[in-house]
Amino acid sequence: MLGNLLDSRYRIMQTLGAGGFGQTYLAEDTKLPGNPQCVVKQLKPYSTDLGTLQIARRLFDSEAQVLQQLGEYEQIPRLLAFFEEKKEFFLVQQFINGHPLATELTPGRRFNEEEVIALLDNILIPLTFVHRHQIIHRDLKPANLIRRVQDNKIFLIDFGAVKEVAVTQVTSQGQSQLTVSIGTPGYMPSEQTRGIPRLSSDVYALGIIAIQALTGLMPHQLAEDPDTAEIIWRPNVQVSDRFADIIDKMVCYDFRQRYQSASEVLQALQQSQSLPTVTFIPSTTNLVSQLTLEWFEAGQLKTQKIIENQKTKNQGVFRIGRDPSACDLVLSEITVSRQHVDIFFDKQKQCFYLRNLNNNNLPLLNGQFLSESEVVLNLGNIFRLGQAELKVVDISRSQYPSSYIPTPAPAQPQANIQPPITPIHNSDRDLQYPPPPVQAQYKQEIVTPAPAKQSLPTSPKPAQWLFWLKWFGLNIGGFITAILAGTFTSAMGLPTMLQLMSFAAVAGVFQWLALRNRIKNASLWSIITAVISIGVFTWIVIVPIVGIVAFLQLKKETAGN
C-alpha cells in the first residue's frame, strides 16, 4: 500500500495503525501546493457480495456526512473527502500533529485530581458538541484522543459508527446485522456490548479514562463489586469526595443512573470545583469564526476572508456589490448590482448567512434562484451574482491576535435553517441516522449539499412581475428604436441591406438586454433576432414571433429551476 496513489490524488506515505475494522495511513495530497499531509482511513467490508456492498455504501455515505458535520468543530478533524475504490472505502481527514493520550496514561503513572479535572474538561468540551447533535462516539479510549502539539488541545478521532462499514453483513433473511460489537473492551459499558449504545455510554468510557489516569491501572486491572458489578477504585487514590462521586456516577453500571450526556458531566464539574462556565464552543476571546470566498476576476483567482462581526461599512454585515462607497467587497463585473448581497454571522446559531438585496437581479445559490431573503451558507456552496461566481472554500474557527475585537452583532431575524440530522430508533441499533439521497456517482469531494428546494407560491412574486414588465418594455423600446435606426439609415441613402442590418443589430441588442442573466442562451436569442430581422417580414411579423418564442423558452427554463 505504501507509495500507492489513491483517487489519483492521495499518496500513501506511512502506516499509522491497523485493526479488524481497517487500516489508517499518513498520506500527502498531491493536488494541493506543498503536498500537505492528511490521514486516509481504509475500510474493508465484511463481504463483497452485492447486498452487503449496497448496505456498506449507504452506511459509509451516511456516516461520512455526519463526520463532515462534526468536522466544523475545532477539536474534531475535518473530513476532506470520501470515495470508493475496488470495493473498499476511504475517508480522508485533516492530519493532527500530536500524540495519542495513550502515551501519557502509561501503567503505573498517576495523575492528581487537578490534572484529571483539566483532562476531563479538555475532552468534555468537544464531546458536548458531539452529544448536542445526538451522535455517539462509541469508541472513546486514550488511543482515540490526540493531544495537539501546538496548543495541547485534545482532538476526538476514529468515531465508532464509521466502523459499521467493515462489520455489517446481510443475513439469509436479507436483514443487516453487526458481526462484532463496536467499541473497545474495558471502555464499553454493558448496554454497548449488547449493541444498544447511548450517549451515556460515552460518559462511561470517559469515566474509565479518568479512573485510569487517577489509579495508573488499565481497565482490565480494576476490581468489580461481585454483587453490584460497580467498579472498585476509590481505595487506590486520594481525591475529594465530591469529585469521586462524579466519577462514580459516570461509570455506574446502570446507564439510567449515569449522567445522560457530556454536558451534564461538565456542569457537575463546574459546580463542584467552582470552574468558570464553559459552553460547548470555547469562550476564548480571540477564537472567531471565519468564512473564505474564492472567485475568478480579470483572469485571476481571488480570495476574501470574512470574520464574524468584523468591522465593516455596514455594522454586522459584509456587503458585496459594485458600489465602493457601500460595499466591503467590490466586484468589477458589470452584471453585478451596486449592492447585491450581504453575508453576516449569527452568533447564537454559529453560522454564516447570505442575504439578497436586489429582487430585480436575483442571485443564484447552487444553480437555483435565491427564493428566500436569506439562507445559511455551507462549505462548498457556490452563489452567482450576475456573471460573477463565488465559492465558499472554508468555514472554520481560528485563533486571532488579542488586538482583534469583534464589533457587536445586531440582532438578526429568524432564517429558514435546515434541521439537524435526526436519529431514528429500531430494535437492532439504538441510534441510527437516515441515509442521504443516493449519489449519481459514489465518489466525491466533501461538499455540503444545498438545502432542499422549496415549492414556490402559486402566485408570482413581485420580483417576477417586475421582470416581465421590464422584458416587455425593453422589447417595445427596442422595436421602436430599431424602426428609428432603419429610418435614419434610409435617410442617409445607404443600401437596403445596410438599413436592414442596422435595424437587426438594434433589435438583437435589446433582446439580449431583456434576457441577460435569465436564460443561459440569451446571446443566442439576440443573434437569432438580429438574423431573422433582415427578412422580408421583419418589422411586422418576425420580431414579435421571436419575442414570443424567447418568452416561452424563458418561462420553460424558469419553471425548470
Coordinates of C-alpha atoms in Angstrom, one line a residue:
M1 CA 0.0 0.0 0.0
L2 CA 2.9 2.4 0.7
G3 CA 3.6 4.6 -2.3
N4 CA 0.2 3.9 -3.8
L5 CA -1.8 6.9 -5.2
L6 CA -5.5 6.7 -4.2
D7 CA -8.2 8.6 -6.1
S8 CA -5.4 9.8 -8.4
R9 CA -4.5 12.3 -5.6
Y10 CA -3.6 10.9 -2.1
R11 CA -0.1 9.2 -1.9
I12 CA 0.3 6.8 1.0
M13 CA 3.4 7.6 3.0
Q14 CA 3.2 5.7 6.2
T15 CA 1.0 3.2 8.2
L16 CA -0.4 4.8 11.3
G17 CA -2.5 1.9 12.6
A18 CA -4.3 -1.3 11.7
G19 CA -7.1 -3.4 13.2
G20 CA -10.1 -5.5 12.5
F21 CA -12.0 -2.6 11.1
G22 CA -9.5 -1.3 8.6
Q23 CA -6.2 0.5 8.4
T24 CA -5.1 4.1 8.8
Y25 CA -2.4 5.8 6.8
L26 CA -0.5 9.0 6.7
A27 CA -0.7 10.5 3.1
E28 CA 0.1 13.6 1.1
D29 CA -2.3 15.5 -1.1
T30 CA -0.5 15.7 -4.4
K31 CA -3.0 18.2 -5.9
L32 CA -2.5 20.9 -3.4
P33 CA 0.5 23.3 -3.2
G34 CA 3.2 21.9 -0.9
N35 CA 1.6 18.4 -0.8
P36 CA 0.1 18.8 2.7
Q37 CA -0.3 15.8 4.9
C38 CA -3.6 14.1 5.6
V39 CA -4.9 10.9 7.2
V40 CA -6.5 8.2 5.0
K41 CA -8.7 5.6 6.7
Q42 CA -9.3 2.4 4.7
L43 CA -12.4 0.3 5.5
K44 CA -12.9 -3.1 4.0
P45 CA -16.5 -4.5 4.0
Y46 CA -17.1 -7.8 5.8
S47 CA -18.2 -9.3 2.5
T48 CA -18.1 -8.3 -1.2
D49 CA -21.5 -9.7 -2.1
L50 CA -23.9 -7.2 -3.7
G51 CA -26.3 -6.9 -0.8
T52 CA -23.5 -6.3 1.8
L53 CA -21.8 -3.8 -0.5
Q54 CA -25.1 -1.8 -1.0
I55 CA -25.6 -1.6 2.8
A56 CA -21.9 -0.7 3.2
R57 CA -22.2 2.1 0.7
R58 CA -25.3 3.5 2.4
L59 CA -23.7 3.4 5.8
F60 CA -20.4 4.9 4.5
D61 CA -22.2 7.8 2.8
S62 CA -24.4 8.5 5.9
E63 CA -21.5 8.4 8.4
A64 CA -19.3 10.5 6.1
Q65 CA -22.0 13.2 6.1
V66 CA -22.1 13.0 9.9
L67 CA -18.3 13.4 10.1
Q68 CA -18.4 16.4 7.8
Q69 CA -21.0 18.0 10.1
L70 CA -18.8 17.3 13.2
G71 CA -15.6 18.4 11.5
E72 CA -16.9 22.0 11.6
Y73 CA -15.8 22.0 15.3
E74 CA -12.2 22.9 16.1
Q75 CA -11.3 19.8 18.2
I76 CA -12.6 17.3 15.6
P77 CA -10.6 16.6 12.4
R78 CA -12.2 18.0 9.3
L79 CA -13.4 15.4 6.7
L80 CA -11.7 16.4 3.4
A81 CA -13.0 13.7 1.0
F82 CA -14.5 10.2 0.9
F83 CA -14.5 7.7 -2.0
E84 CA -14.7 4.1 -3.0
E85 CA -12.0 2.1 -4.9
K86 CA -12.0 -1.6 -5.7
K87 CA -14.9 -2.3 -3.3
E88 CA -13.1 -0.7 -0.5
F89 CA -14.0 2.6 1.2
F90 CA -11.7 5.5 2.1
L91 CA -12.0 8.6 4.3
V92 CA -9.6 11.5 4.0
Q93 CA -9.3 13.7 7.1
Q94 CA -7.3 16.6 8.5
F95 CA -3.9 15.5 9.9
I96 CA -3.4 16.5 13.6
N97 CA 0.2 16.9 14.6
G98 CA 0.2 15.5 18.1
H99 CA 0.3 12.3 20.1
P100 CA -2.4 9.9 21.4
L101 CA -3.4 10.2 25.1
A102 CA -2.3 6.6 25.5
T103 CA 1.4 7.8 25.6
E104 CA 0.5 9.8 28.7
L105 CA -1.7 7.3 30.5
T106 CA 1.0 4.7 30.9
P107 CA 0.7 1.9 33.5
G108 CA 1.8 3.0 36.9
R109 CA 1.7 6.7 36.2
R110 CA -0.9 8.5 38.4
F111 CA -2.4 11.9 37.8
N112 CA -3.6 14.1 40.7
E113 CA -7.2 15.4 41.0
E114 CA -6.5 18.8 39.4
E115 CA -4.7 17.2 36.4
V116 CA -7.6 14.8 35.8
I117 CA -10.2 17.6 36.1
A118 CA -8.2 19.6 33.5
L119 CA -8.0 16.4 31.3
L120 CA -11.8 15.8 31.5
D121 CA -12.6 19.5 30.8
N122 CA -10.4 19.3 27.6
I123 CA -12.3 16.2 26.4
L124 CA -15.8 17.2 27.5
I125 CA -16.0 20.4 25.5
P126 CA -15.8 18.8 22.1
L127 CA -17.8 15.7 23.3
T128 CA -20.6 18.1 24.4
F129 CA -20.7 19.4 20.8
V130 CA -21.0 15.8 19.6
H131 CA -23.7 14.9 22.0
R132 CA -25.7 18.0 21.2
H133 CA -26.0 16.6 17.7
Q134 CA -27.3 13.3 19.2
I135 CA -24.2 11.5 18.0
I136 CA -22.4 8.8 20.0
H137 CA -18.7 8.4 19.6
R138 CA -18.8 4.7 20.7
D139 CA -15.1 4.2 20.9
L140 CA -13.7 6.7 23.4
K141 CA -10.3 5.5 24.6
P142 CA -6.8 7.0 25.1
A143 CA -5.7 5.9 21.6
N144 CA -8.6 7.8 20.0
L145 CA -7.8 11.1 21.8
I146 CA -5.0 13.1 20.2
R147 CA -3.3 16.0 22.1
R148 CA -2.1 18.6 19.5
V149 CA 1.4 19.8 19.9
Q150 CA 0.9 23.5 19.2
D151 CA -1.7 24.1 21.9
N152 CA -2.2 20.9 23.9
K153 CA -5.9 20.7 22.9
I154 CA -7.3 17.2 22.7
F155 CA -9.0 16.0 19.4
L156 CA -11.6 13.3 19.1
I157 CA -10.8 10.8 16.3
D158 CA -12.0 7.4 15.0
F159 CA -15.7 7.6 15.6
G160 CA -17.1 4.1 16.0
A161 CA -20.1 4.4 13.7
V162 CA -17.8 4.6 10.7
K163 CA -16.6 1.1 11.5
E164 CA -20.0 -0.4 10.8
V165 CA -19.0 -0.3 7.1
A166 CA -16.5 -3.0 7.9
V167 CA -18.5 -5.3 10.2
T168 CA -22.0 -5.2 8.7
Q169 CA -23.3 -8.2 6.9
V170 CA -26.6 -9.3 5.3
T171 CA -28.4 -12.3 6.8
S172 CA -30.1 -15.0 4.8
Q173 CA -33.4 -13.2 5.5
G174 CA -32.0 -10.1 3.9
Q175 CA -31.6 -8.1 7.1
S176 CA -28.4 -6.3 8.1
Q177 CA -26.6 -7.1 11.4
L178 CA -23.2 -6.3 13.0
T179 CA -20.7 -9.2 13.1
V180 CA -19.0 -7.8 16.2
S181 CA -19.7 -5.1 18.8
I182 CA -18.2 -1.7 18.0
G183 CA -16.0 -0.4 20.9
T184 CA -13.1 -1.4 23.0
P185 CA -13.4 -3.9 25.9
G186 CA -12.8 -2.2 29.2
Y187 CA -14.2 1.1 28.0
M188 CA -17.5 -0.3 26.8
P189 CA -20.5 -0.4 29.3
S190 CA -22.8 -3.3 29.4
E191 CA -25.5 -1.8 27.1
Q192 CA -23.0 -1.1 24.4
T193 CA -21.7 -4.7 24.4
R194 CA -25.4 -5.7 23.7
G195 CA -25.4 -3.4 20.6
I196 CA -27.6 -0.6 22.0
P197 CA -25.2 2.3 22.9
R198 CA -26.4 5.6 24.3
L199 CA -24.9 9.0 24.9
S200 CA -24.3 7.9 28.4
S201 CA -22.1 5.1 27.0
D202 CA -19.5 7.7 26.1
V203 CA -19.8 9.1 29.6
Y204 CA -18.9 5.7 31.0
A205 CA -15.9 5.4 28.7
L206 CA -14.7 8.8 29.8
G207 CA -15.1 7.9 33.4
I208 CA -13.0 4.8 32.9
I209 CA -10.3 7.0 31.3
A210 CA -10.4 9.3 34.4
I211 CA -10.0 6.3 36.8
Q212 CA -7.1 5.0 34.6
A213 CA -5.4 8.4 35.0
L214 CA -6.0 8.5 38.8
T215 CA -5.0 4.9 39.6
G216 CA -2.4 4.1 37.0
L217 CA -4.3 0.9 36.3
M218 CA -5.5 -0.4 33.0
P219 CA -9.3 -1.1 32.8
H220 CA -8.9 -4.9 32.9
Q221 CA -7.0 -4.5 36.2
L222 CA -9.9 -2.7 38.0
A223 CA -11.8 -4.7 40.5
E224 CA -15.6 -5.1 40.5
D225 CA -18.1 -5.5 43.3
P226 CA -19.4 -9.1 42.9
D227 CA -23.0 -8.1 44.0
T228 CA -23.5 -4.8 42.1
A229 CA -20.9 -5.0 39.3
E230 CA -19.8 -1.5 40.2
I231 CA -16.1 -0.7 39.8
I232 CA -14.0 -0.5 43.0
W233 CA -11.3 2.2 42.6
R234 CA -11.6 4.7 45.5
P235 CA -9.3 2.9 47.9
N236 CA -6.4 3.3 45.4
V237 CA -6.4 7.1 45.2
Q238 CA -6.7 10.3 47.3
V239 CA -9.4 12.6 45.8
S240 CA -12.2 14.8 47.2
D241 CA -15.5 13.1 47.9
R242 CA -17.3 15.4 45.6
F243 CA -15.0 14.5 42.6
A244 CA -15.1 10.8 43.5
D245 CA -19.0 10.9 43.5
I246 CA -18.9 12.5 40.0
I247 CA -16.6 9.7 38.7
D248 CA -18.8 7.0 40.4
K249 CA -21.9 8.4 38.6
M250 CA -20.1 8.4 35.3
V251 CA -19.2 4.7 35.5
C252 CA -22.4 3.5 37.1
Y253 CA -23.3 0.0 35.8
D254 CA -27.0 1.0 35.2
F255 CA -27.0 3.5 32.4
R256 CA -30.1 5.1 33.8
Q257 CA -28.2 6.2 36.9
R258 CA -25.3 7.9 34.9
Y259 CA -25.0 11.4 33.6
Q260 CA -27.0 11.2 30.4
S261 CA -24.6 13.3 28.3
A262 CA -21.3 15.1 28.3
S263 CA -22.9 18.5 29.1
E264 CA -24.3 17.1 32.4
V265 CA -20.8 16.0 33.5
L266 CA -19.3 19.3 32.5
Q267 CA -22.0 21.1 34.6
A268 CA -21.4 18.9 37.6
L269 CA -17.6 19.5 37.4
Q270 CA -18.1 23.3 37.2
Q271 CA -20.4 23.3 40.2
S272 CA -18.2 21.1 42.3
Q273 CA -14.9 22.9 41.5
S274 CA -16.3 26.4 41.0
L275 CA -14.9 26.3 37.5
P276 CA -15.8 29.1 35.1
T277 CA -18.9 28.3 32.9
V278 CA -17.8 26.6 29.7
T279 CA -20.2 26.2 26.7
F280 CA -19.8 23.6 24.0
I281 CA -17.9 26.2 22.0
P282 CA -14.8 27.5 23.9
S283 CA -15.3 31.1 25.1
T284 CA -11.8 32.2 24.2
T285 CA -12.0 35.8 23.3
N286 CA -9.7 35.6 20.3
L287 CA -11.2 32.4 18.8
V288 CA -13.6 33.6 16.0
S289 CA -15.4 32.1 13.1
Q290 CA -14.4 32.8 9.6
L291 CA -15.6 32.2 6.0
T292 CA -13.4 32.3 2.9
L293 CA -14.7 33.1 -0.6
E294 CA -12.9 32.3 -3.8
W295 CA -13.7 33.6 -7.3
F296 CA -12.1 34.5 -10.7
E297 CA -11.9 38.1 -11.7
A298 CA -10.0 39.5 -14.7
G299 CA -8.4 36.1 -15.3
Q300 CA -7.0 35.9 -11.7
L301 CA -8.1 33.7 -8.8
K302 CA -9.0 35.9 -5.8
T303 CA -10.0 35.2 -2.2
Q304 CA -11.7 37.1 0.5
K305 CA -11.8 36.2 4.2
I306 CA -14.9 37.2 6.2
I307 CA -14.6 37.2 10.0
E308 CA -17.5 37.1 12.4
N309 CA -18.6 40.6 13.3
Q310 CA -15.6 42.2 11.8
K311 CA -15.6 46.0 11.3
T312 CA -17.4 46.7 8.0
K313 CA -19.1 49.6 6.3
N314 CA -22.5 48.4 7.4
Q315 CA -22.5 47.2 11.0
G316 CA -22.8 43.4 11.4
V317 CA -22.9 42.6 7.7
F318 CA -20.3 42.2 4.9
R319 CA -21.7 43.7 1.7
I320 CA -20.8 42.6 -1.8
G321 CA -21.6 44.6 -5.0
R322 CA -20.2 47.3 -7.3
D323 CA -20.6 50.3 -5.1
P324 CA -17.3 51.1 -3.4
S325 CA -18.9 53.5 -1.0
A326 CA -21.3 50.9 0.5
C327 CA -19.7 47.5 -0.3
D328 CA -16.8 45.7 1.5
L329 CA -16.1 43.5 -1.5
V330 CA -16.3 45.5 -4.7
L331 CA -16.6 43.3 -7.9
S332 CA -15.8 44.7 -11.4
E333 CA -18.3 42.5 -13.3
I334 CA -20.9 44.9 -14.8
T335 CA -23.8 42.4 -14.3
V336 CA -23.4 42.6 -10.5
S337 CA -25.7 45.1 -8.8
R338 CA -24.4 48.1 -7.0
Q339 CA -25.4 46.5 -3.7
H340 CA -26.2 42.8 -4.4
V341 CA -25.9 40.6 -1.2
D342 CA -24.9 40.7 2.4
I343 CA -23.1 38.0 4.4
F344 CA -23.4 38.0 8.2
F345 CA -22.7 35.7 11.1
D346 CA -25.4 34.7 13.6
K347 CA -23.6 34.3 17.0
Q348 CA -26.5 32.3 18.5
K349 CA -26.7 29.8 15.7
Q350 CA -23.0 29.8 14.9
C351 CA -23.4 30.0 11.2
F352 CA -23.0 32.4 8.3
Y353 CA -26.0 33.7 6.2
L354 CA -26.3 35.0 2.7
R355 CA -29.0 37.8 2.3
N356 CA -30.3 39.0 -1.0
L357 CA -30.5 42.8 -1.5
N358 CA -31.8 43.1 -5.1
N359 CA -35.0 41.4 -6.3
N360 CA -34.5 42.7 -9.9
N361 CA -31.3 40.8 -10.2
L362 CA -31.7 37.6 -8.1
P363 CA -28.6 35.8 -7.0
L364 CA -28.3 32.0 -7.7
L365 CA -27.3 29.6 -4.9
N366 CA -26.0 26.2 -6.2
G367 CA -27.8 26.8 -9.5
Q368 CA -31.1 27.9 -8.1
F369 CA -32.6 31.3 -7.8
L370 CA -32.5 32.5 -4.2
S371 CA -36.2 32.4 -3.4
E372 CA -35.8 33.3 0.3
S373 CA -34.5 36.6 1.7
E374 CA -31.6 34.8 3.5
V375 CA -30.2 31.3 3.7
V376 CA -27.4 29.5 5.6
L377 CA -24.0 29.3 3.8
N378 CA -22.3 25.9 3.9
L379 CA -18.9 24.7 2.8
G380 CA -18.8 24.2 -1.0
N381 CA -21.8 26.5 -1.7
I382 CA -21.5 28.5 -5.0
F383 CA -23.5 31.6 -5.4
R384 CA -23.8 33.7 -8.6
L385 CA -24.2 37.4 -8.8
G386 CA -24.8 38.3 -12.4
Q387 CA -22.0 36.7 -14.2
A388 CA -19.7 36.5 -11.2
E389 CA -19.4 33.2 -9.3
L390 CA -18.1 33.0 -5.8
K391 CA -17.4 29.7 -3.9
V392 CA -17.3 29.1 -0.1
V393 CA -14.0 27.3 0.2
D394 CA -13.6 27.4 4.0
I395 CA -15.7 27.8 7.1
S396 CA -13.7 27.4 10.4
R397 CA -12.8 28.8 13.8
S398 CA -9.3 30.3 14.1
Q399 CA -7.1 32.0 16.6
Y400 CA -6.6 35.7 16.1
P401 CA -4.4 38.2 17.9
S402 CA -5.8 39.6 21.1
S403 CA -5.9 43.0 19.5
Y404 CA -8.8 41.8 17.3
I405 CA -12.0 43.0 18.9
P406 CA -15.2 41.9 17.1
T407 CA -17.9 44.6 16.8
P408 CA -21.2 43.8 18.5
A409 CA -23.5 42.0 16.1
P410 CA -27.0 43.4 15.6
A411 CA -30.0 41.0 16.3
Q412 CA -30.8 39.1 13.1
P413 CA -34.2 37.9 12.1
Q414 CA -35.0 34.3 12.1
A415 CA -33.9 32.5 9.0
N416 CA -35.1 29.2 7.5
I417 CA -32.5 26.7 8.5
Q418 CA -32.3 23.0 7.7
P419 CA -33.0 20.9 10.8
P420 CA -30.0 18.9 12.1
I421 CA -29.8 15.2 11.3
T422 CA -32.4 13.4 13.4
P423 CA -31.8 9.9 14.7
I424 CA -34.3 7.2 14.2
H425 CA -34.8 4.2 16.5
N426 CA -35.2 0.5 15.9
S427 CA -34.6 -2.7 17.7
D428 CA -31.3 -3.5 16.0
R429 CA -29.5 -0.4 17.0
D430 CA -30.3 2.3 19.5
L431 CA -29.3 5.3 17.3
Q432 CA -29.2 5.3 13.6
Y433 CA -29.1 8.0 11.0
P434 CA -31.3 8.1 7.9
P435 CA -29.2 7.6 4.7
P436 CA -28.9 10.7 2.5
P437 CA -30.1 10.7 -1.2
V438 CA -28.3 8.3 -3.5
Q439 CA -25.5 10.0 -5.3
A440 CA -25.2 9.7 -9.1
Q441 CA -21.6 8.6 -8.7
Y442 CA -20.4 7.3 -5.4
K443 CA -17.1 9.2 -5.4
Q444 CA -16.9 12.8 -4.3
E445 CA -15.1 15.5 -2.6
I446 CA -16.9 16.7 0.6
V447 CA -19.3 19.4 -0.5
T448 CA -22.2 20.3 1.8
P449 CA -25.5 19.6 0.0
A450 CA -27.6 22.5 -0.8
P451 CA -30.8 23.0 1.1
A452 CA -33.8 21.2 -0.4
K453 CA -35.6 23.3 -3.0
Q454 CA -38.9 24.5 -1.5
S455 CA -42.1 24.8 -3.6
L456 CA -42.8 28.3 -4.7
P457 CA -46.1 30.0 -4.1
T458 CA -48.6 29.7 -7.0
S459 CA -48.9 33.5 -7.3
P460 CA -45.9 35.2 -8.9
K461 CA -43.7 37.2 -6.6
P462 CA -43.4 41.0 -7.1
A463 CA -39.9 40.5 -8.4
Q464 CA -41.2 38.2 -11.2
W465 CA -43.8 40.8 -12.2
L466 CA -41.1 43.5 -12.3
F467 CA -39.0 41.3 -14.6
W468 CA -41.9 40.6 -17.1
L469 CA -42.7 44.3 -17.2
K470 CA -39.0 45.1 -17.8
W471 CA -38.8 42.4 -20.5
F472 CA -41.9 43.6 -22.3
G473 CA -40.8 47.3 -22.0
L474 CA -37.4 46.6 -23.4
N475 CA -38.8 44.7 -26.4
I476 CA -41.2 47.5 -27.2
G477 CA -38.5 50.1 -26.8
G478 CA -36.1 48.0 -29.0
F479 CA -38.8 47.7 -31.7
I480 CA -39.3 51.5 -31.8
T481 CA -35.6 52.2 -31.6
A482 CA -34.9 49.7 -34.4
I483 CA -37.5 51.5 -36.7
L484 CA -35.8 54.8 -36.0
A485 CA -32.4 53.2 -36.8
G486 CA -33.7 51.9 -40.1
T487 CA -35.4 55.2 -40.9
F488 CA -32.2 57.1 -40.2
T489 CA -30.1 54.8 -42.4
S490 CA -32.7 55.1 -45.2
A491 CA -32.5 58.9 -45.0
M492 CA -28.7 58.7 -45.2
G493 CA -29.1 57.0 -48.6
L494 CA -27.5 53.7 -47.5
P495 CA -28.3 50.4 -49.4
T496 CA -31.3 48.5 -48.3
M497 CA -29.3 45.6 -46.9
L498 CA -27.3 48.0 -44.6
Q499 CA -30.7 49.5 -43.5
L500 CA -32.0 46.1 -42.5
M501 CA -28.7 45.2 -40.8
S502 CA -28.8 48.3 -38.7
F503 CA -32.4 47.6 -37.7
A504 CA -31.5 43.9 -36.9
A505 CA -28.5 44.9 -34.8
V506 CA -30.6 47.2 -32.6
A507 CA -33.3 44.6 -32.2
G508 CA -30.8 42.0 -31.3
V509 CA -29.1 44.2 -28.6
F510 CA -32.4 45.0 -27.0
Q511 CA -33.4 41.3 -27.0
W512 CA -30.1 40.5 -25.2
L513 CA -30.7 43.3 -22.6
A514 CA -34.2 41.8 -21.9
L515 CA -33.0 38.2 -21.4
R516 CA -29.5 38.6 -19.9
N517 CA -28.9 36.8 -16.6
R518 CA -32.3 35.0 -17.0
I519 CA -31.7 32.2 -19.5
K520 CA -28.5 30.5 -20.5
N521 CA -28.8 31.2 -24.2
A522 CA -29.7 34.9 -24.1
S523 CA -26.9 35.7 -26.5
L524 CA -28.2 33.1 -28.9
W525 CA -31.6 34.6 -28.9
S526 CA -30.2 38.0 -29.6
I527 CA -28.3 36.7 -32.7
I528 CA -31.5 34.8 -33.9
T529 CA -33.4 38.1 -33.5
A530 CA -30.8 40.0 -35.5
V531 CA -30.5 37.5 -38.3
I532 CA -34.3 36.9 -38.8
S533 CA -34.9 40.7 -38.6
I534 CA -33.2 41.0 -42.0
G535 CA -36.0 39.0 -43.6
V536 CA -38.9 40.3 -45.6
F537 CA -41.5 40.4 -42.7
T538 CA -39.0 41.8 -40.2
W539 CA -40.9 44.9 -39.0
I540 CA -44.3 43.4 -38.8
V541 CA -44.1 39.6 -38.2
I542 CA -40.8 38.0 -37.4
V543 CA -39.7 40.2 -34.4
P544 CA -42.9 39.5 -32.4
I545 CA -42.6 35.8 -33.2
V546 CA -39.0 35.6 -32.0
G547 CA -40.0 37.6 -28.9
I548 CA -42.9 35.1 -28.1
V549 CA -40.6 32.1 -28.6
A550 CA -37.9 33.6 -26.4
F551 CA -40.6 34.3 -23.8
L552 CA -41.8 30.7 -23.9
Q553 CA -38.1 29.5 -23.6
L554 CA -37.6 31.7 -20.6
K555 CA -40.7 30.5 -19.0
K556 CA -39.7 26.9 -19.5
E557 CA -36.2 27.4 -18.1
T558 CA -37.6 29.3 -15.1
A559 CA -40.0 26.5 -14.4
G560 CA -37.1 24.0 -14.6
N561 CA -35.2 25.9 -11.9

